[in-house]
Coordinates of C-alpha atoms and ligand atoms in Angstrom, one line a residue:
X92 CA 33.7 -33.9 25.3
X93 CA 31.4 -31.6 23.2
X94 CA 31.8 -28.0 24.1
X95 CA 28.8 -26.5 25.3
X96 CA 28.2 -22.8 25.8
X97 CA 26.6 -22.8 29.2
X98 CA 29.0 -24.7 30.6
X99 CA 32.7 -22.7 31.7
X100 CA 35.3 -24.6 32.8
X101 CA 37.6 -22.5 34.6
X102 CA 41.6 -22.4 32.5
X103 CA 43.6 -24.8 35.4
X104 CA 40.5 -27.3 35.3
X105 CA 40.5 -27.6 31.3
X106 CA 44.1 -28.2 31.2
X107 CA 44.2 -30.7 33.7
X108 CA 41.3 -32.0 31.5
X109 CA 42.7 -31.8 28.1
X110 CA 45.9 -33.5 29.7
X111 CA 44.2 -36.5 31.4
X112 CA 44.9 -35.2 34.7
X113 CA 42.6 -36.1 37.8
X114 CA 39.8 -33.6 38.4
X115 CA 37.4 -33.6 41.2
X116 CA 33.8 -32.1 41.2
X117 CA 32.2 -30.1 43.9
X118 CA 28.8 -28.9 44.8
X119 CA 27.7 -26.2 46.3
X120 CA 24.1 -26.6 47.6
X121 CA 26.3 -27.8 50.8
X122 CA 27.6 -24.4 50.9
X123 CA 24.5 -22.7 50.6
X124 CA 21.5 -24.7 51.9
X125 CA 24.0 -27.1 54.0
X126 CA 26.2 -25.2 56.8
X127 CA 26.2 -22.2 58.1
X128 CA 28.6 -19.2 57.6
X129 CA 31.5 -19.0 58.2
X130 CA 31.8 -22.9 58.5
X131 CA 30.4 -23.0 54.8
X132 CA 33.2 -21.6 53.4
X133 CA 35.7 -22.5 55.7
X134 CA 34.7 -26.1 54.4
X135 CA 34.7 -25.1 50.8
X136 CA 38.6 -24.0 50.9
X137 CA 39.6 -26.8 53.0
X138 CA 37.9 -29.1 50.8
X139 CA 39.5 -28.2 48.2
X140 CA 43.1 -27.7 49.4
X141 CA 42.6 -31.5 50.4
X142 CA 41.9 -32.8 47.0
X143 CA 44.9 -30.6 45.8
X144 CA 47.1 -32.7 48.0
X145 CA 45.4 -36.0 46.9
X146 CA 47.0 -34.8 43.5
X147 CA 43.7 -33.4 41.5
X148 CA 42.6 -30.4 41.0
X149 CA 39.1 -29.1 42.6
X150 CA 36.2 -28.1 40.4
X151 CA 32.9 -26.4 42.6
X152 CA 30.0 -26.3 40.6
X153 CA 27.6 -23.3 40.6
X154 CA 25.3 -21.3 38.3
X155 CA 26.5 -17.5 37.7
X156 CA 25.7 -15.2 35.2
X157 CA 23.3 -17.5 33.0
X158 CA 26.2 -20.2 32.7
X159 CA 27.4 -23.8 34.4
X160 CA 30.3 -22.4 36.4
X161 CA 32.8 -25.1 36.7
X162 CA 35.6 -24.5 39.1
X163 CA 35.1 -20.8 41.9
X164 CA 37.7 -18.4 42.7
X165 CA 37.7 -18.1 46.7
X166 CA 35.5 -14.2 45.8
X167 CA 33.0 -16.8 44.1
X168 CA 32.8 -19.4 47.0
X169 CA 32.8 -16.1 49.2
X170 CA 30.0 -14.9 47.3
X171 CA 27.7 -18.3 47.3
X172 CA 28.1 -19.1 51.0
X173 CA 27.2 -15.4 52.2
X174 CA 24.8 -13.9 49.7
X175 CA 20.3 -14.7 50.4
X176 CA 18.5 -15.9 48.3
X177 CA 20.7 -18.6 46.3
X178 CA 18.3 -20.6 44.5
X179 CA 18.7 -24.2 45.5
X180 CA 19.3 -25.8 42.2
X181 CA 17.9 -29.2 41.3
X182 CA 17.3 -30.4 37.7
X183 CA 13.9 -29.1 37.2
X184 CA 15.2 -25.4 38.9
X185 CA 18.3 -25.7 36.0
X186 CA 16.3 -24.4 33.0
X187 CA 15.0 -21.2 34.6
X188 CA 17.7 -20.4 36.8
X189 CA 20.4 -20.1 33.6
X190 CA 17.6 -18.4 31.5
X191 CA 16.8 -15.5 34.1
X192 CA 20.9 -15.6 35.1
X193 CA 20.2 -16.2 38.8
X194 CA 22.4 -17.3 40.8
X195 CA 21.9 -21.2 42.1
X196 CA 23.6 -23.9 44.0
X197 CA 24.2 -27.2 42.6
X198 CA 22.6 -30.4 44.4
X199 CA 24.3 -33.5 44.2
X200 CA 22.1 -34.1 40.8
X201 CA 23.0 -30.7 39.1
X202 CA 26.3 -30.9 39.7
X203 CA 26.7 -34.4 38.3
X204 CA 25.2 -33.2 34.9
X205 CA 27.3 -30.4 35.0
X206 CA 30.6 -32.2 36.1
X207 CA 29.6 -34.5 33.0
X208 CA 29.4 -32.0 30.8
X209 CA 32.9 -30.6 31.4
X210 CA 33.8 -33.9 31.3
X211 CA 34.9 -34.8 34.9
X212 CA 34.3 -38.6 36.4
X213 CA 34.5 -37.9 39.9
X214 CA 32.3 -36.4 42.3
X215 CA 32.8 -35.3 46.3
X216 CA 30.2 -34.5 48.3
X217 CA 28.5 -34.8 52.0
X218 CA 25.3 -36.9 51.5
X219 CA 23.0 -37.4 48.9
X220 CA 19.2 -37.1 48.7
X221 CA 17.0 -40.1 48.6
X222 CA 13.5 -41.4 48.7
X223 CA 12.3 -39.2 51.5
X224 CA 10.2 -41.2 54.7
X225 CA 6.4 -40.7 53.6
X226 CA 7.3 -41.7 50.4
X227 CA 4.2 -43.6 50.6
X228 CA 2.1 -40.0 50.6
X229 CA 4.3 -37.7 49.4
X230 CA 6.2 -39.3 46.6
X231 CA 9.0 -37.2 47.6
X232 CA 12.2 -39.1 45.8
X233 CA 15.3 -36.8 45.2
X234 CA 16.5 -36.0 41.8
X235 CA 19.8 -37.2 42.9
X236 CA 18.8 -40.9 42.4
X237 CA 17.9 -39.9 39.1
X238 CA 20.8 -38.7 37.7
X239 CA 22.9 -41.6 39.2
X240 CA 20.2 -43.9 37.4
X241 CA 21.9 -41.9 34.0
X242 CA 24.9 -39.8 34.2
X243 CA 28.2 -41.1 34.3
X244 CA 30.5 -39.4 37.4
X245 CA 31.4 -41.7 40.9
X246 CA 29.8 -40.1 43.4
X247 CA 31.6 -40.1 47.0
X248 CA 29.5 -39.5 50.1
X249 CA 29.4 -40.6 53.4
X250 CA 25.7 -42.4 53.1
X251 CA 22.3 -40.9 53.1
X252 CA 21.7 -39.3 56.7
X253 CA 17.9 -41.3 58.3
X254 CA 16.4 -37.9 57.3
X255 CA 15.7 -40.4 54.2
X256 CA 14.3 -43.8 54.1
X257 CA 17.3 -45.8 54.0
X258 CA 16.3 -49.5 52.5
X259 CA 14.1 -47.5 50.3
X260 CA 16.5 -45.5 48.8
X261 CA 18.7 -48.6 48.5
X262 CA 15.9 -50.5 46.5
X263 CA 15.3 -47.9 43.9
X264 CA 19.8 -47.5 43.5
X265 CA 19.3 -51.4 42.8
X266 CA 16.5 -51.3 40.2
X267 CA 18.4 -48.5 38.7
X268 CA 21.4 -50.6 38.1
X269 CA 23.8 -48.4 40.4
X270 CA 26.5 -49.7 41.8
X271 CA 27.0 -49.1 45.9
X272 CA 30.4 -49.5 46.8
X273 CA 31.3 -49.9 50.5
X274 CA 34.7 -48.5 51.2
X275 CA 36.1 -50.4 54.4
X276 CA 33.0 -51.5 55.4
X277 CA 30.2 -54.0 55.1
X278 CA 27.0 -52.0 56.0
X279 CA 26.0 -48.6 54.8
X280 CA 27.3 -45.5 56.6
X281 CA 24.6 -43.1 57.8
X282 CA 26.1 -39.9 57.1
X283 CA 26.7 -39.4 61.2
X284 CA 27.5 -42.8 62.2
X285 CA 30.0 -44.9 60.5
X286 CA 27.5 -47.9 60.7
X287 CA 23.8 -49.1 59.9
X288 CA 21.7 -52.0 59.7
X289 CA 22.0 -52.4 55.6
X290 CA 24.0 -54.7 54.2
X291 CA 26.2 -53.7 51.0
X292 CA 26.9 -56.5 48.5
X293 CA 29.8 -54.4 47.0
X294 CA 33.0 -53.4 49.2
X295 CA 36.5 -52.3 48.3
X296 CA 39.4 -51.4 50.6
X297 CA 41.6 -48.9 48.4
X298 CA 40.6 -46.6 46.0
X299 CA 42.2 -48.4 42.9
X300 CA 39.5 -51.2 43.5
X301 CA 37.2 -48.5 43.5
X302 CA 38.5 -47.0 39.9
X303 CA 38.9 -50.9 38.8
X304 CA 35.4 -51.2 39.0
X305 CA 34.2 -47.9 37.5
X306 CA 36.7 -48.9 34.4
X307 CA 34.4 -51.9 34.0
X308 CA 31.8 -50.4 34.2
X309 CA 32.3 -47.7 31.2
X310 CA 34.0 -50.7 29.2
X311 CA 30.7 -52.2 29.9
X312 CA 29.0 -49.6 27.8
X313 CA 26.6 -49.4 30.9
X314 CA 25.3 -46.0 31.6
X315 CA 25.0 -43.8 34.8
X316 CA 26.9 -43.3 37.9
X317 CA 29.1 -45.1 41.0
X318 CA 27.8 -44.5 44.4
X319 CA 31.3 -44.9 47.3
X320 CA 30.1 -44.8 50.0
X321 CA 32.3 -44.0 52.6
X322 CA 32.3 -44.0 56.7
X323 CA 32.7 -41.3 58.8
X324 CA 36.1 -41.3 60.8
X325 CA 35.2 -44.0 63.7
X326 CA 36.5 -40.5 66.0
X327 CA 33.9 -38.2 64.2
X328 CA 30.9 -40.9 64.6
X329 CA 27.7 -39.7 66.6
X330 CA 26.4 -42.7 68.8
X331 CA 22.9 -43.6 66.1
X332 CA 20.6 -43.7 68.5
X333 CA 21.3 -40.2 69.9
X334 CA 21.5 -38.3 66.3
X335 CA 18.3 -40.7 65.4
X336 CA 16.4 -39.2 68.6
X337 CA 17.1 -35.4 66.9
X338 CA 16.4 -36.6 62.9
X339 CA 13.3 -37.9 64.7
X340 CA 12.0 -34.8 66.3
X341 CA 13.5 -32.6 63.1
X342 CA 11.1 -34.5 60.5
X343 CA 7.9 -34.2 63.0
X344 CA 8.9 -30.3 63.3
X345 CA 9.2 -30.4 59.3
X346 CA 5.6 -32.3 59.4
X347 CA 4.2 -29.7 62.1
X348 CA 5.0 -26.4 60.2
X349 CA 4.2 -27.9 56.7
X350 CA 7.4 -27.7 55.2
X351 CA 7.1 -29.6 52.1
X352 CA 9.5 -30.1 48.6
X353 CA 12.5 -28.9 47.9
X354 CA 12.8 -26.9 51.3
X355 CA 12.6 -29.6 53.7
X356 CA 16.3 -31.3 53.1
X357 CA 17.5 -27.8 54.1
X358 CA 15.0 -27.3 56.9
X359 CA 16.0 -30.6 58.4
X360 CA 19.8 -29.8 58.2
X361 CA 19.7 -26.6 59.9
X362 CA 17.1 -28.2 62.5
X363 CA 19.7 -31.1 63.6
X364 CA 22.5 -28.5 63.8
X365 CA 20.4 -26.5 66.3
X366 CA 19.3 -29.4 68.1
X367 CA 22.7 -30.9 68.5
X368 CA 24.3 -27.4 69.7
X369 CA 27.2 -27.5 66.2
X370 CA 28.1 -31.2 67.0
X371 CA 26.6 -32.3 64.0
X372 CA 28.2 -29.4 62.3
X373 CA 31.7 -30.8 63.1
X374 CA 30.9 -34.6 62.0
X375 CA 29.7 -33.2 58.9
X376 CA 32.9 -31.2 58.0
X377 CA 34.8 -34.0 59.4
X378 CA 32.9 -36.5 56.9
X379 CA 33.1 -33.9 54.2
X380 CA 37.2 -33.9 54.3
X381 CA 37.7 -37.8 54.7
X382 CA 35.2 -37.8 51.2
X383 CA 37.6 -35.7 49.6
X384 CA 40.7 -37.3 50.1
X385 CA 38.9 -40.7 48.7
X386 CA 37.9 -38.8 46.0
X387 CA 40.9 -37.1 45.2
X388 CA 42.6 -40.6 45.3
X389 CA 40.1 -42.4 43.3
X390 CA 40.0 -39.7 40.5
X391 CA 44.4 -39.9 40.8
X392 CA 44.0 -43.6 39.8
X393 CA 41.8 -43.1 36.9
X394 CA 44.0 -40.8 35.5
X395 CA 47.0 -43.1 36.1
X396 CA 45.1 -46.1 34.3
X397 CA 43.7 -43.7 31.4
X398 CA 47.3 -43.0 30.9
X399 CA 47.8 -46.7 30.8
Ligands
LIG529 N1 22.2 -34.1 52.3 C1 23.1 -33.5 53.2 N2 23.6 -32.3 53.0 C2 23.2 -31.5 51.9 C3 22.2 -32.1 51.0 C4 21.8 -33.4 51.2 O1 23.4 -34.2 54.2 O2 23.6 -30.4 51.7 C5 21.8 -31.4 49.7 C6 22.6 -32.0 48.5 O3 22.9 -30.9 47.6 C7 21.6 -32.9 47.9 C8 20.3 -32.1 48.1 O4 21.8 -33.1 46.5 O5 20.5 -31.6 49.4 C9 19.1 -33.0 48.0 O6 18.0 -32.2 48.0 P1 16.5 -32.8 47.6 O7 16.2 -33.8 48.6 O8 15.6 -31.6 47.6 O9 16.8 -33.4 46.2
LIG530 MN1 12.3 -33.7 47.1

């Protein structure tokens, strides 16, 4: 991997790079724009101390001091999940946000480019952004999709919550050539509930099937990422019809007080925590930590393979 100045790795991350050792990305926008405190950072350290003992080491992703920060001390995660403002940092924000050394949050988008740039192939996080309902009037499609259409890192979430349009977002994954891997299941996982109505073509049931494919996929010479998709613990699921009834009445509040662009995902998540008195909150930490033990174990078996 090219160096690049406005990119730091931090020393443990490197040397678990230079090695061939598994590394796991992290964002951050779900610490700033996606929990509240203390949960935020509660989650953050817990994340990561479950990817330690999946055997790879942990790398959050944040903008500090004008540079890609790869890899936060617990004073940095402190720092991110407690200070206001924290610009929410998508690919268009990435430019200005380095140049006037604010500091930003990764989305799932940002932090892909910048776990590619240091050079890491797997990716945790909660959800990801999507083509937005309304797309028909708004146009509103997340520059996540984007950056899985091009950048090479296997994302792991637990689905797209129905904030988004669903078979739309699958759609424009499909023309994009992106992979969707279902991981014990047949249907895509909607963030909340385990289950939805879409089927997946692609399924695999341990996570060396899961690196097997992404092996093929590089050898293939075919650019951008791998989506896993992976169910919230049957335990953890919200019954769909209940947390459908909140998303519903959270995306006409977002349509009543005109909340528009890159503040309505965060809008909407803090709505449905309010509306569903922190139940929400707990499915999404709970979904959060079964995503990083995949991960962990996916980006474990690459590194066993690489070392051949
Ligand atoms: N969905 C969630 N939780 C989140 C996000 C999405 O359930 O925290 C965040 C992620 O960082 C994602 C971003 O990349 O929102 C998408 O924002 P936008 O739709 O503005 O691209
Ligand atoms: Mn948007």
């Amino acid at each position: 991997m090219q160096k690049n100045n406005l990119v730091e790795v931090q020393p443990e991350i490197n040397a678990a790079l230079e090695s061939g050792g598994a590394v796991v990305a992290l964002e951050s926008t779900i610490i700033s724009h996606g929990m509240p405190y203390p949960q935020n950072v509660q989650m953050a350290n817990k994340v990561e101390s479950i990817i330690r003992e999946a055997g790879a080491v942990p790398a959050t992703i944040a903008i500090m001091d004008g540079k890609i920060k790869v890899g936060l001390s617990k004073e940095e995660l402190e720092i991110l999940a407690k200070s206001k403002p924290v610009a929410k940092v998508s690919m268009r924000d990435l430019p200005g946000v380095i140049a006037r050394k604010q500091l930003g949050a990764t989305t799932v988008a940002t932090t892909m480019y910048g776990a590619h740039l240091a050079g890491i192939r797997v990716f945790v996080t909660g959800g990801i952004g999507g083509v937005h309902r309304g797309y028909e009037e708004t146009m509103d499609v997340s520059a996540d999709l984007e950056e899985l259409a091009q950048t090479d890192v296997v994302v792991v979430c637990a689905g797209a919550k129905a904030i988004l349009d669903l078979p739309r977002t699958m759609e424009y994954l499909e023309t994009k050539g992106v992979p969707v891997i279902g991981y014990r299941t047949d249907v895509l996982p909607a963030f909340f509930s385990a289950r939805s109505e879409i089927k997946l073509v692609e399924r695999a049931d341990s996570a060396d099937e899961i690196a097997q494919i992404v092996i093929a996929k590089s050898q293939l010479n075919m650019r951008g990422g791998v989506l896993v998709v992976n169910p919230i613990p049957e335990a953890y699921s919200l019954d769909h019809i209940y947390i459908d009834g909140i998303i519903e009445k959270a995306v006409a509040a977002a349509r009543d007080k005109n909340v528009t662009g890159k503040e309505i995902t965060p809008f909407l998540l803090s709505e449905i925590t309010a509306q569903t008195g922190g139940k929400s909150l707990e499915a999404n930490l709970q979904l959060v930590y079964n995503n990083a033990l995949l991960g962990g174990q996916i980006a474990a078996s690459l590194a066993a393979h690489a070392q051949g």
